[in-house]
PDB file of C-alpha atoms and ligand atoms in Angstrom:
ATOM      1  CA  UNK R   1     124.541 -62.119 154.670  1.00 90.00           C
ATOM      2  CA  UNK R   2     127.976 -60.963 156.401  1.00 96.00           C
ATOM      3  CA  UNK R   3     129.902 -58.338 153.831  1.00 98.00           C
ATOM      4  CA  UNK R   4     133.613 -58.666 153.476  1.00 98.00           C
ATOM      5  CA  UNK R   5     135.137 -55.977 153.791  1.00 98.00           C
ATOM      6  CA  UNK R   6     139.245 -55.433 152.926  1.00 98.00           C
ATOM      7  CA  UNK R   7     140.905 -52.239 154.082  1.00 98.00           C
ATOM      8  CA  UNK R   8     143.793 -50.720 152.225  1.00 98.00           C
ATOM      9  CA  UNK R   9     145.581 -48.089 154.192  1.00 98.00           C
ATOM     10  CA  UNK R  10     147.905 -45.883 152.224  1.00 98.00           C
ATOM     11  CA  UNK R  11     150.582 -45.321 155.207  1.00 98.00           C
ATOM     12  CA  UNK R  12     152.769 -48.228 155.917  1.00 97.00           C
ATOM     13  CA  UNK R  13     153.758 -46.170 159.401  1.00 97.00           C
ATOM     14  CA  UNK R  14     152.874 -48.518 162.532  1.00 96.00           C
ATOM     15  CA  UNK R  15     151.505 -45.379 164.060  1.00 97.00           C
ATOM     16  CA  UNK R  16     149.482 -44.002 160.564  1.00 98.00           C
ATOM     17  CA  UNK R  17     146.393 -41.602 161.383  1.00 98.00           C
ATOM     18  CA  UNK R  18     144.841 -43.354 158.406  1.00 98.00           C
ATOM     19  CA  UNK R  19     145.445 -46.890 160.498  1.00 98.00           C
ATOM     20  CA  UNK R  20     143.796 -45.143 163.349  1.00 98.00           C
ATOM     21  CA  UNK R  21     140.671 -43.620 161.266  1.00 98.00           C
ATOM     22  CA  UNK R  22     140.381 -47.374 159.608  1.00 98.00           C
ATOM     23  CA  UNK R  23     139.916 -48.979 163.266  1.00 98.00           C
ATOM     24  CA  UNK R  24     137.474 -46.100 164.599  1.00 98.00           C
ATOM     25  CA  UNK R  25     135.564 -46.987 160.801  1.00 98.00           C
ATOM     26  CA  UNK R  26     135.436 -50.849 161.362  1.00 98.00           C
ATOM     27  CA  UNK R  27     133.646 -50.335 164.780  1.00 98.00           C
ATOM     28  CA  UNK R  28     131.098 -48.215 163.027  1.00 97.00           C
ATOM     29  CA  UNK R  29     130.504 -50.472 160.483  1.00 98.00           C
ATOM     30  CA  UNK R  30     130.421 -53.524 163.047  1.00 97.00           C
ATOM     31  CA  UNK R  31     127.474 -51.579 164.759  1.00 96.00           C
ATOM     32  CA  UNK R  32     125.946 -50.810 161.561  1.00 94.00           C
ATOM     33  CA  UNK R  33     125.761 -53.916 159.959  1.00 93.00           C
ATOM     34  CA  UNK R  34     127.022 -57.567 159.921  1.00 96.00           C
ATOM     35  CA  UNK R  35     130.668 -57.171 158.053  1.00 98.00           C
ATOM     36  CA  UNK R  36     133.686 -59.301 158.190  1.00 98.00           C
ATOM     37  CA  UNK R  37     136.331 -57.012 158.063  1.00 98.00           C
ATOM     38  CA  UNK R  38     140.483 -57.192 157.379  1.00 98.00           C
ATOM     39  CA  UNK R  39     143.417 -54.908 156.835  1.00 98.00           C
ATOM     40  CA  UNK R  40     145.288 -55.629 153.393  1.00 98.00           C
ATOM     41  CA  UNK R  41     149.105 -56.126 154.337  1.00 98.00           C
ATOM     42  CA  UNK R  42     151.153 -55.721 151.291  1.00 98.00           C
ATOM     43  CA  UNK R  43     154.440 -54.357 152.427  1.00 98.00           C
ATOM     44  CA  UNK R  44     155.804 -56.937 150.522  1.00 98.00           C
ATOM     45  CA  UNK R  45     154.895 -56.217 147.252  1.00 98.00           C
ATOM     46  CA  UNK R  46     157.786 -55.159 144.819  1.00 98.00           C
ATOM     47  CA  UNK R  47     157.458 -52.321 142.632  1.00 98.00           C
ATOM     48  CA  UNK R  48     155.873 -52.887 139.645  1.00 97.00           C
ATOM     49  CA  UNK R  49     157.844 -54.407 136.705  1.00 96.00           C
ATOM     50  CA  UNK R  50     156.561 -55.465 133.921  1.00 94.00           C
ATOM     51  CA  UNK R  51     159.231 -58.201 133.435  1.00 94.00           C
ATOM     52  CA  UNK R  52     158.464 -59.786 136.490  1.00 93.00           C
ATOM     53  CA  UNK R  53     154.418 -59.831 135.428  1.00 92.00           C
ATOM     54  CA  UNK R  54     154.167 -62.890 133.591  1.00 89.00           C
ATOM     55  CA  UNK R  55     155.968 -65.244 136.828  1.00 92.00           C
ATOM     56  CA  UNK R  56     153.794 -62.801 138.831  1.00 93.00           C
ATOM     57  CA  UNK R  57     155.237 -62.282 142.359  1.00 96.00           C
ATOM     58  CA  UNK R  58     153.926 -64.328 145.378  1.00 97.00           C
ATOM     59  CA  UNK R  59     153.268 -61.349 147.142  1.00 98.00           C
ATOM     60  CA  UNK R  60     150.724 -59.924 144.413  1.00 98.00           C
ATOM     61  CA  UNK R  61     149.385 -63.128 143.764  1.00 97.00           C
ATOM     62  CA  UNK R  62     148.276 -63.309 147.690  1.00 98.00           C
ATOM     63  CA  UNK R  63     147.279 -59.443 147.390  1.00 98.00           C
ATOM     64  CA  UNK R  64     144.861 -59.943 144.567  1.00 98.00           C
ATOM     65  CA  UNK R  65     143.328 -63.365 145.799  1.00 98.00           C
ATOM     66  CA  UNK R  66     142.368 -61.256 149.141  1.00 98.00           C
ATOM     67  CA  UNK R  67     141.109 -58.472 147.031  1.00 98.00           C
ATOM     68  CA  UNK R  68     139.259 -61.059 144.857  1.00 98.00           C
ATOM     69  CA  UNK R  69     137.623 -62.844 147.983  1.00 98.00           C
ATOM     70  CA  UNK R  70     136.215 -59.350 149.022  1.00 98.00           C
ATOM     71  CA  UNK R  71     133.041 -57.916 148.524  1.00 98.00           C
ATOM     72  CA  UNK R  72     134.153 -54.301 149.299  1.00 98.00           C
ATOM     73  CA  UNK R  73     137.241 -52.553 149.459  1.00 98.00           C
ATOM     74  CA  UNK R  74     137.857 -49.234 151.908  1.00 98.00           C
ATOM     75  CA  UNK R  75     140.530 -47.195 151.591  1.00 99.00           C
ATOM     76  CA  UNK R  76     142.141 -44.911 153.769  1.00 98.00           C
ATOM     77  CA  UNK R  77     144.558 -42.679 152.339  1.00 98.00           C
ATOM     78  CA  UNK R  78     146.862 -39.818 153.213  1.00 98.00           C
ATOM     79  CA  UNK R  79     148.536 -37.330 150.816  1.00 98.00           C
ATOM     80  CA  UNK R  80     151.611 -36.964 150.087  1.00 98.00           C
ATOM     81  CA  UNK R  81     152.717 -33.634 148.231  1.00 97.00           C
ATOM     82  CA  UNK R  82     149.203 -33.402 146.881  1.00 97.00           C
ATOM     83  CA  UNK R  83     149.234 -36.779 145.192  1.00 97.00           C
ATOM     84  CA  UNK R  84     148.343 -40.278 145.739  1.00 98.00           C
ATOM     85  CA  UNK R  85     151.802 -42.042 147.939  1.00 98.00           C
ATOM     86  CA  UNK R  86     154.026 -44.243 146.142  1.00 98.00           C
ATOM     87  CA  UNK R  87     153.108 -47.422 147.929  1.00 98.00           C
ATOM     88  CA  UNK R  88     149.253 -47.047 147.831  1.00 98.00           C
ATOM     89  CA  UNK R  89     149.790 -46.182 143.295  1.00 98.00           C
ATOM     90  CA  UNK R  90     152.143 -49.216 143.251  1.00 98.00           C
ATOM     91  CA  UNK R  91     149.656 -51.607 144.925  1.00 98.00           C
ATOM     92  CA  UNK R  92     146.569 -50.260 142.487  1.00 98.00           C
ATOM     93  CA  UNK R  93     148.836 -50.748 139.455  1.00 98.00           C
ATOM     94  CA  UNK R  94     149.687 -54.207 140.166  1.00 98.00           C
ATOM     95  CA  UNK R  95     145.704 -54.927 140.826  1.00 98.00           C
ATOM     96  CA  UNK R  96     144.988 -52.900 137.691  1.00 98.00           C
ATOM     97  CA  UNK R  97     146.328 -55.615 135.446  1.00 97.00           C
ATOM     98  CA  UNK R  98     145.104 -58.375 133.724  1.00 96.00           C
ATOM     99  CA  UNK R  99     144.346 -61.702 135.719  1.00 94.00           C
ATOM    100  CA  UNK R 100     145.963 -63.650 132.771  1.00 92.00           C
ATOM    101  CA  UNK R 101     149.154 -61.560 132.138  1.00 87.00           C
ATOM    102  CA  UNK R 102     149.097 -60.111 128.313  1.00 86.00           C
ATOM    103  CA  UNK R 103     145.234 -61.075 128.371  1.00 89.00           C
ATOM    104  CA  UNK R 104     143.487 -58.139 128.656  1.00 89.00           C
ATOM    105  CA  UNK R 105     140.112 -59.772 128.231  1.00 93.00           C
ATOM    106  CA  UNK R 106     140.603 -61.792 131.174  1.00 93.00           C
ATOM    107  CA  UNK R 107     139.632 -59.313 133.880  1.00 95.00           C
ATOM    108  CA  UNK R 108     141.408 -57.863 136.491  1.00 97.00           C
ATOM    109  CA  UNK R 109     140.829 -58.235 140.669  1.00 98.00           C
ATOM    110  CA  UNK R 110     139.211 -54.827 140.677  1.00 98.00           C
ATOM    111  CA  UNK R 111     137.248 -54.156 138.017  1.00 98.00           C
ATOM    112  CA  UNK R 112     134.015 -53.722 139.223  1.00 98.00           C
ATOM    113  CA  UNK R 113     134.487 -54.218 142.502  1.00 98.00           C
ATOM    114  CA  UNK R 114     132.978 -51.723 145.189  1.00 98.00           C
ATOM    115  CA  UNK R 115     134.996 -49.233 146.678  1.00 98.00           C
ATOM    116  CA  UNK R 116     134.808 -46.187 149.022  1.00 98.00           C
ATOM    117  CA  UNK R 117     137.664 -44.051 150.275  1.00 98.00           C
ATOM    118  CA  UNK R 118     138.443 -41.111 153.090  1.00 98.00           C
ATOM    119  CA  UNK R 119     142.246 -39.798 154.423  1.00 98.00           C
ATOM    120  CA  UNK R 120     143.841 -37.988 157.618  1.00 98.00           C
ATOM    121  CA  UNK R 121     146.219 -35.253 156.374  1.00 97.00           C
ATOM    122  CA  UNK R 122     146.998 -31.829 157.210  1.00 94.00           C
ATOM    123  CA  UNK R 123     144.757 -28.712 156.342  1.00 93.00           C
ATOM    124  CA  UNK R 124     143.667 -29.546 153.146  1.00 94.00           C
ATOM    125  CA  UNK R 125     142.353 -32.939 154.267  1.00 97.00           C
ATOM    126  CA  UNK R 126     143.543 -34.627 151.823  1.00 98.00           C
ATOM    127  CA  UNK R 127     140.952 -32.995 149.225  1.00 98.00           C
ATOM    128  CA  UNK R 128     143.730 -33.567 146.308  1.00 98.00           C
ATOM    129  CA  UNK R 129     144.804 -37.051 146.807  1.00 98.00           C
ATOM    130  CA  UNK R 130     141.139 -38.169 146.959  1.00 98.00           C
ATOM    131  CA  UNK R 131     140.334 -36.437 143.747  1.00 98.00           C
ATOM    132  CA  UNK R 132     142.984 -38.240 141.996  1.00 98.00           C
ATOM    133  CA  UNK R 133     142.317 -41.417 144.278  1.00 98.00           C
ATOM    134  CA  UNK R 134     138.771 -41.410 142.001  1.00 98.00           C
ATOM    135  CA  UNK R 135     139.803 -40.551 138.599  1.00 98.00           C
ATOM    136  CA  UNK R 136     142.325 -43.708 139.359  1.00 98.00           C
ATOM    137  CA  UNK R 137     139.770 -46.014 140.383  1.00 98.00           C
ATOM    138  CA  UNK R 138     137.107 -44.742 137.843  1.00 98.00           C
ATOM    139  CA  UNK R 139     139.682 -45.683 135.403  1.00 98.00           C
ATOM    140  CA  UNK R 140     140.259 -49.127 136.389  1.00 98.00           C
ATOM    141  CA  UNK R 141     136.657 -49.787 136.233  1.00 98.00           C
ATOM    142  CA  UNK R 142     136.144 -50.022 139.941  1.00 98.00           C
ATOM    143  CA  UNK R 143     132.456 -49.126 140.984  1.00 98.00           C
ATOM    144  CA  UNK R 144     132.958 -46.067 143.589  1.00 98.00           C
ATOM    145  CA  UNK R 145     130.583 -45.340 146.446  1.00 98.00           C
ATOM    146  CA  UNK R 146     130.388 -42.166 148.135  1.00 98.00           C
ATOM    147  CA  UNK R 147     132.069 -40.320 145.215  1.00 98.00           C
ATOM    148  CA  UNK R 148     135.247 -38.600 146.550  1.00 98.00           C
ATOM    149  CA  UNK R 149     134.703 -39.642 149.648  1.00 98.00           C
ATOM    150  CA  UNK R 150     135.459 -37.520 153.270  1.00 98.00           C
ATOM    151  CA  UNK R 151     138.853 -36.082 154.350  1.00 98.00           C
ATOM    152  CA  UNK R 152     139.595 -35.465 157.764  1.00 98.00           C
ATOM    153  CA  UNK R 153     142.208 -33.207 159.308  1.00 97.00           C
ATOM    154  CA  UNK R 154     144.844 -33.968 161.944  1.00 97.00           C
ATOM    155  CA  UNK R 155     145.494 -31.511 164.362  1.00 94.00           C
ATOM    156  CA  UNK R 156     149.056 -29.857 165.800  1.00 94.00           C
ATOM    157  CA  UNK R 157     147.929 -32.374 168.686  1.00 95.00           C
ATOM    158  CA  UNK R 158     147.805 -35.143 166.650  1.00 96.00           C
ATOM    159  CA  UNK R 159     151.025 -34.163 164.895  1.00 95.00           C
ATOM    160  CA  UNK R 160     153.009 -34.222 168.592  1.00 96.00           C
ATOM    161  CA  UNK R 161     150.970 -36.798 170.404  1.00 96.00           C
ATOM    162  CA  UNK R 162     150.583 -39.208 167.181  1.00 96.00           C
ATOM    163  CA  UNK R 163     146.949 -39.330 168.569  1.00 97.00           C
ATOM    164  CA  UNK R 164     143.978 -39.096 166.358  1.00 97.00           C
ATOM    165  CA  UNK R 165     141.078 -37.857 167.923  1.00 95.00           C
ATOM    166  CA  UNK R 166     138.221 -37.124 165.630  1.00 95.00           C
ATOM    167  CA  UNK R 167     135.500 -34.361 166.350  1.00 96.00           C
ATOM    168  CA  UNK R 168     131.806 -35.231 167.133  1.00 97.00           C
ATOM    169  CA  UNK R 169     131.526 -34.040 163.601  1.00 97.00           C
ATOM    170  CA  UNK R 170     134.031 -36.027 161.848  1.00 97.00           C
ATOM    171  CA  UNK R 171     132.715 -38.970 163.650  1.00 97.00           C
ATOM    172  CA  UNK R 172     129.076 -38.011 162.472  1.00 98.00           C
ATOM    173  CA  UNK R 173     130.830 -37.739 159.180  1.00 98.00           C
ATOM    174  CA  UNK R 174     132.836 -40.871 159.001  1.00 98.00           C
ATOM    175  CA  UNK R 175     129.369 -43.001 160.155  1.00 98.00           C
ATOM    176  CA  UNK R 176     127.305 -41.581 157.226  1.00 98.00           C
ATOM    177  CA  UNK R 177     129.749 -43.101 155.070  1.00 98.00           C
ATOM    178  CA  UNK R 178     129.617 -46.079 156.429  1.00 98.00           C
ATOM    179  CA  UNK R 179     126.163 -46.271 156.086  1.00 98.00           C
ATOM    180  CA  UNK R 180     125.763 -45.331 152.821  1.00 98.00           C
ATOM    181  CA  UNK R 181     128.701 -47.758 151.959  1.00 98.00           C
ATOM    182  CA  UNK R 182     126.906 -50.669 153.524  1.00 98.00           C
ATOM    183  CA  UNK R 183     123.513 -49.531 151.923  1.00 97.00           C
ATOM    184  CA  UNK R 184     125.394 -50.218 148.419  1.00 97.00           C
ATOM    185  CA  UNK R 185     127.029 -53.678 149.283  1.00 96.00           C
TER     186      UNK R 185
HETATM  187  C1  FMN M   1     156.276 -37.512 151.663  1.00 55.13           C
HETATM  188  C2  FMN M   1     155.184 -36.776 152.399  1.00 55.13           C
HETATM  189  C3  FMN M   1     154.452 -35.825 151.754  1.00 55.13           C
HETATM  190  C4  FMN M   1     153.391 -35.181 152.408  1.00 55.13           C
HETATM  191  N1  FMN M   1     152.594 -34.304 151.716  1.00 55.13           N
HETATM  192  C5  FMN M   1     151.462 -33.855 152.281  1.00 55.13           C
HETATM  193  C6  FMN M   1     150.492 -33.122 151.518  1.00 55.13           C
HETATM  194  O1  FMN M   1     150.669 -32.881 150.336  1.00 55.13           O
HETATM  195  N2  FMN M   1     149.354 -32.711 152.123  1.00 55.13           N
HETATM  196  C7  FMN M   1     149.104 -33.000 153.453  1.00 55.13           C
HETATM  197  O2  FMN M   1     148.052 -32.640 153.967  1.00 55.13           O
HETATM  198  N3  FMN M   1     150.005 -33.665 154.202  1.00 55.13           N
HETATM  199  C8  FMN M   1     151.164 -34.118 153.640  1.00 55.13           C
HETATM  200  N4  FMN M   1     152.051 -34.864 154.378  1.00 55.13           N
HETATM  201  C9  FMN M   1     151.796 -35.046 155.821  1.00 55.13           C
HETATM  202  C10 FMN M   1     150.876 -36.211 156.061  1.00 55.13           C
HETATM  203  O3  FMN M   1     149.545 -35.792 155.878  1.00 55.13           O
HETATM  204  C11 FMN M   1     151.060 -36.708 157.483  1.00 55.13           C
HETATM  205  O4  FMN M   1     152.405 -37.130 157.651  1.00 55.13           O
HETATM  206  C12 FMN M   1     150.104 -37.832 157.824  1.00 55.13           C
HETATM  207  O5  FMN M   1     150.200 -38.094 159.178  1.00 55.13           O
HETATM  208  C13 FMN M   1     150.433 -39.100 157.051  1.00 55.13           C
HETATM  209  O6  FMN M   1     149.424 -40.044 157.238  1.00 55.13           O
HETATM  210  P1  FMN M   1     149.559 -41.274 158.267  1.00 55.13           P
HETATM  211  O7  FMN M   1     149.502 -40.671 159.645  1.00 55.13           O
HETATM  212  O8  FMN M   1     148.379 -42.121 157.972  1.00 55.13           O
HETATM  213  O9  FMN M   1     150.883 -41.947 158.015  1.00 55.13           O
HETATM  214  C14 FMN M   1     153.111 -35.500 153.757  1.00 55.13           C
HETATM  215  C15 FMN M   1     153.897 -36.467 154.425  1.00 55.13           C
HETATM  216  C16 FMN M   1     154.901 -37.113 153.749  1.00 55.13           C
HETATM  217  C17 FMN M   1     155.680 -38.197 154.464  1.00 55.13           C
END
């Protein structure tokens, strides 16, 4: 049966390295496997405000239905100053909340809900924000594959060119993941 699969990229940049790693990953998984596979757009999301919960926003109601009609989420992060960025922790806190606002025993769009994760980012490969990235999603009940998942770093050529090219290795890397993801689905 065909797996749908959302993407969340952390990096609202048109040009993102983590956009880039997300459309080399969908081709893997399309030869791995029969997937149905879309990018989450939620630049429109305000920041979170609890006053505005209860008439929830139209652009988190249209967020969470997407996440809801997913099987799988993937997420594709970079780091910024060693933490999780702003608009991928405001998007997770809306989903984190309760379906029926004030109801906490009505469920939220995540809980439960498979998820994997990897990022593009400098030296450290984003090794800090994907650490924090679990303890996040662990908290929020989501059901994480592939543990912390795989960082990849861009290179100075990257950096001028806005080019991601990934090693042999990374690829090899980035594939295992993908077929370990699918294997859990
Ligand atoms: C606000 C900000 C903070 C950053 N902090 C880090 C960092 O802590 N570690 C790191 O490796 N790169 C850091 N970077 C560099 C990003 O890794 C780099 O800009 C990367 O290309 C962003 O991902 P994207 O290409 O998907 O947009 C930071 C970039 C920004 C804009």
């Amino acid at each position: 049966m065909t797996k749908k699969i959302l993407f969340i990229i952390g990096s609202l940049r048109k040009k993102s390295f983590n956009r880039q790693l997300a459309a080399k990953c969908a081709e893997m998984l399309a030869e791995t496997g029969d997937v149905e596979i879309k990018t989450l757009d939620y630049s429109d999301v305000p920041f979170m405000n609890q006053d505005v919960e209860a008439a929830l926003p139209a652009a988190v109601s249209r967020v969470r239905a997407e996440v809801q009609a997913a099987d799988a989420l993937w997420i594709f992060t970079p780091e910024y100053n060693f933490a999780i960025p702003g608009v991928l922790k405001n998007l997770l806190d809306w989903l984190s909340r309760p379906l029926v606002p004030g109801d906490f025993s009505s469920g939220t769009a995540v809980a439960g809900k498979k998820v994997t994760f990897c990022g593009v980012g400098g030296k450290n490969a984003t090794k800090n924000v994907r650490a924090d990235l679990k303890k996040l999603l662990d908290f929020i009940r989501m059901e994480v594959v592939c543990g912390e998942g795989n960082g990849f770093s861009a290179d100075a050529a990257a950096f001028q060119s806005d080019v991601l090219t990934l090693s042999d290795a990374d690829n090899e890397i980035l594939r295992k993941q993908a077929e370990e993801f699918l294997k859990a689905l």
